[in-house]
Amino acid sequence: MRNISRLSALAVAMLAANPALAAGGGISLQNTDFVVFLGLVVFIGILVYFKVPGMIGKMLDGRAEGIEGELNEARALREEAQTLLASYERKHREVQEQADRIVEAAKEEATIAAEQARADLEVSLARRVAAAEDQIASAQAAAIKDVRDQSVSVAIAAAREVIAKQLTAADANQLIDGAIAEVEAKLH
């Protein structure tokens, strides 16, 4: 490896020397282009000798491996995040479906309860109407009875007056005797 490095440095020096020679100065330390070239070659040679390119390559490889590891970790995190997102979306859909079912069930229960309440109200109204009709019939019967009782009382009072005016004492005694006999006959 050292031989290849030395040969490549010599080849570079020879190729670079041609322009320096063409400038007219030849190989001399007075020629600034040649001195700069020699400094560059020596600097590159020192870098090669101390294996700086290999160290730089290792550092770059390490950095590349670190970046690759970070990318792999980022991919894994992304996949995990997508999995979690899919899971949460699925759970959200399930919860939404369950909420829809609950709302639908509540609507059905409310409809059934409203129908039941309506039926109960109709039954209650029918009972109240029947009770009111019974009260009306009872009040009507009581009123009719009161009217009859009063008309009987008035008729009796009128008959009493008429009989008292037309009846003599002998006729009254005869009626009393007839009533006693009739009561006696009915009792025995």
XYZ file of C-alpha atoms in Angstrom:
188
model
C 0.000 0.000 0.000
C 2.859 2.350 0.810
C 4.422 1.645 -2.534
C 1.265 2.515 -4.358
C 0.991 5.761 -2.381
C 4.598 6.678 -3.150
C 4.248 5.874 -6.818
C 1.061 7.907 -7.091
C 2.734 10.836 -5.316
C 5.737 10.640 -7.700
C 3.434 10.490 -10.728
C 1.497 13.496 -9.515
C 4.756 15.369 -8.878
C 6.051 14.648 -12.391
C 2.828 15.691 -14.024
C 2.663 18.819 -11.989
C 6.303 19.601 -12.626
C 5.731 19.994 -16.311
C 3.714 23.187 -15.946
C 6.245 24.459 -13.442
C 9.045 23.808 -15.921
C 7.045 25.401 -18.673
C 6.735 28.566 -16.659
C 10.434 28.934 -17.190
C 11.779 28.519 -13.741
C 12.649 24.844 -13.871
C 12.873 22.856 -10.689
C 13.941 25.404 -8.209
C 12.782 26.514 -4.829
C 12.595 29.996 -6.256
C 9.634 28.962 -8.376
C 6.554 29.687 -6.179
C 4.297 27.414 -8.150
C 6.682 24.530 -7.563
C 6.995 25.316 -3.857
C 3.239 25.452 -3.440
C 2.952 22.195 -5.333
C 5.617 20.568 -3.147
C 3.843 21.802 0.004
C 0.590 20.318 -1.234
C 2.256 17.015 -2.045
C 3.980 16.922 1.350
C 0.708 17.809 3.107
C -1.158 15.067 1.213
C 1.719 12.685 1.942
C 1.526 13.456 5.670
C -2.216 12.926 5.614
C -1.747 9.589 3.863
C 1.113 8.602 6.202
C -0.975 9.200 9.293
C -3.912 7.424 7.626
C -6.165 10.458 7.865
C -8.216 9.437 4.776
C -8.916 6.079 6.447
C -9.934 7.835 9.657
C -12.136 10.225 7.732
C -13.642 7.259 5.891
C -14.262 5.456 9.191
C -15.823 8.591 10.669
C -18.012 9.016 7.610
C -18.917 5.310 7.704
C -19.753 5.628 11.409
C -21.813 8.709 10.737
C -23.555 6.912 7.845
C -24.291 3.926 10.103
C -25.622 6.292 12.780
C -27.850 8.027 10.255
C -28.984 4.672 8.896
C -29.778 3.523 12.450
C -31.739 6.709 13.082
C -33.601 6.214 9.808
C -34.419 2.618 10.746
C -35.581 3.784 14.159
C -37.662 6.520 12.526
C -39.198 3.926 10.167
C -39.977 1.671 13.117
C -41.522 4.584 15.007
C -43.525 5.567 11.932
C -44.811 2.011 11.502
C -45.681 1.887 15.195
C -47.438 5.244 14.911
C -49.370 4.039 11.864
C -50.344 0.892 13.746
C -51.497 2.965 16.720
C -53.358 5.336 14.417
C -55.115 2.433 12.716
C -55.948 0.976 16.126
C -57.358 4.273 17.383
C -59.306 4.796 14.173
C -60.756 1.290 14.510
C -61.629 1.958 18.158
C -63.134 5.307 17.157
C -65.289 3.597 14.536
C -66.353 0.956 17.071
C -67.201 3.606 19.659
C -69.075 5.628 17.024
C -71.041 2.540 15.984
C -71.806 1.774 19.625
C -72.907 5.373 20.198
C -75.133 5.162 17.110
C -76.650 1.929 18.420
C -77.239 3.521 21.833
C -78.886 6.562 20.243
C -81.050 4.322 18.050
C -82.042 2.200 21.062
C -82.845 5.354 23.037
C -85.006 6.626 20.175
C -86.846 3.304 20.026
C -87.327 3.292 23.804
C -88.565 6.888 23.683
C -91.017 5.978 20.909
C -92.254 2.960 22.864
C -92.521 5.039 26.047
C -94.454 7.747 24.176
C -96.836 5.158 22.731
C -97.284 3.586 26.175
C -97.893 6.994 27.728
C -100.412 7.786 25.000
C -102.196 4.470 25.614
C -102.129 5.024 29.393
C -103.493 8.552 28.894
C -106.307 7.222 26.705
C -107.179 4.585 29.330
C -107.051 7.202 32.098
C -109.214 9.583 30.091
C -111.684 6.798 29.378
C -111.842 6.006 33.118
C -112.312 9.673 34.006
C -115.005 10.083 31.356
C -116.759 6.966 32.659
C -116.459 8.233 36.243
C -117.781 11.633 35.177
C -120.686 10.003 33.308
C -121.431 7.886 36.402
C -121.392 11.003 38.571
C -123.645 12.789 36.095
C -126.053 9.818 36.013
C -125.978 9.604 39.814
C -126.620 13.353 40.139
C -129.414 13.098 37.571
C -131.004 10.173 39.425
C -130.688 12.064 42.720
C -132.244 15.131 41.145
C -135.119 13.073 39.724
C -135.637 11.421 43.144
C -135.603 14.810 44.840
C -138.131 16.158 42.334
C -140.359 13.093 42.825
C -140.036 13.280 46.596
C -140.915 16.941 46.544
C -143.784 16.401 44.138
C -145.084 13.573 46.365
C -144.753 15.855 49.402
C -146.543 18.649 47.561
C -149.237 16.229 46.347
C -149.701 14.844 49.864
C -149.924 18.323 51.318
C -152.407 19.347 48.615
C -154.438 16.178 49.130
C -154.388 16.767 52.862
C -155.742 20.251 52.393
C -158.409 19.123 49.966
C -159.422 16.203 52.167
C -159.385 18.391 55.282
C -161.710 20.870 53.604
C -164.105 18.266 52.225
C -163.985 15.646 54.987
C -166.370 15.692 57.881
C -165.700 14.209 61.296
C -167.799 11.114 60.645
C -166.044 10.458 57.358
C -162.643 10.872 59.043
C -163.571 8.332 61.748
C -164.727 5.907 59.124
C -161.438 6.259 57.177
C -159.408 5.711 60.353
C -161.386 2.583 61.192
C -160.948 1.262 57.646
C -157.158 1.884 57.758
C -156.851 0.101 61.124
C -158.758 -2.879 59.792
C -156.642 -3.022 56.700
C -153.411 -2.897 58.738
C -154.788 -5.571 61.036
C -155.627 -7.779 58.100
C -152.192 -7.394 56.596
C -150.368 -8.075 59.800
C -152.272 -11.273 60.624
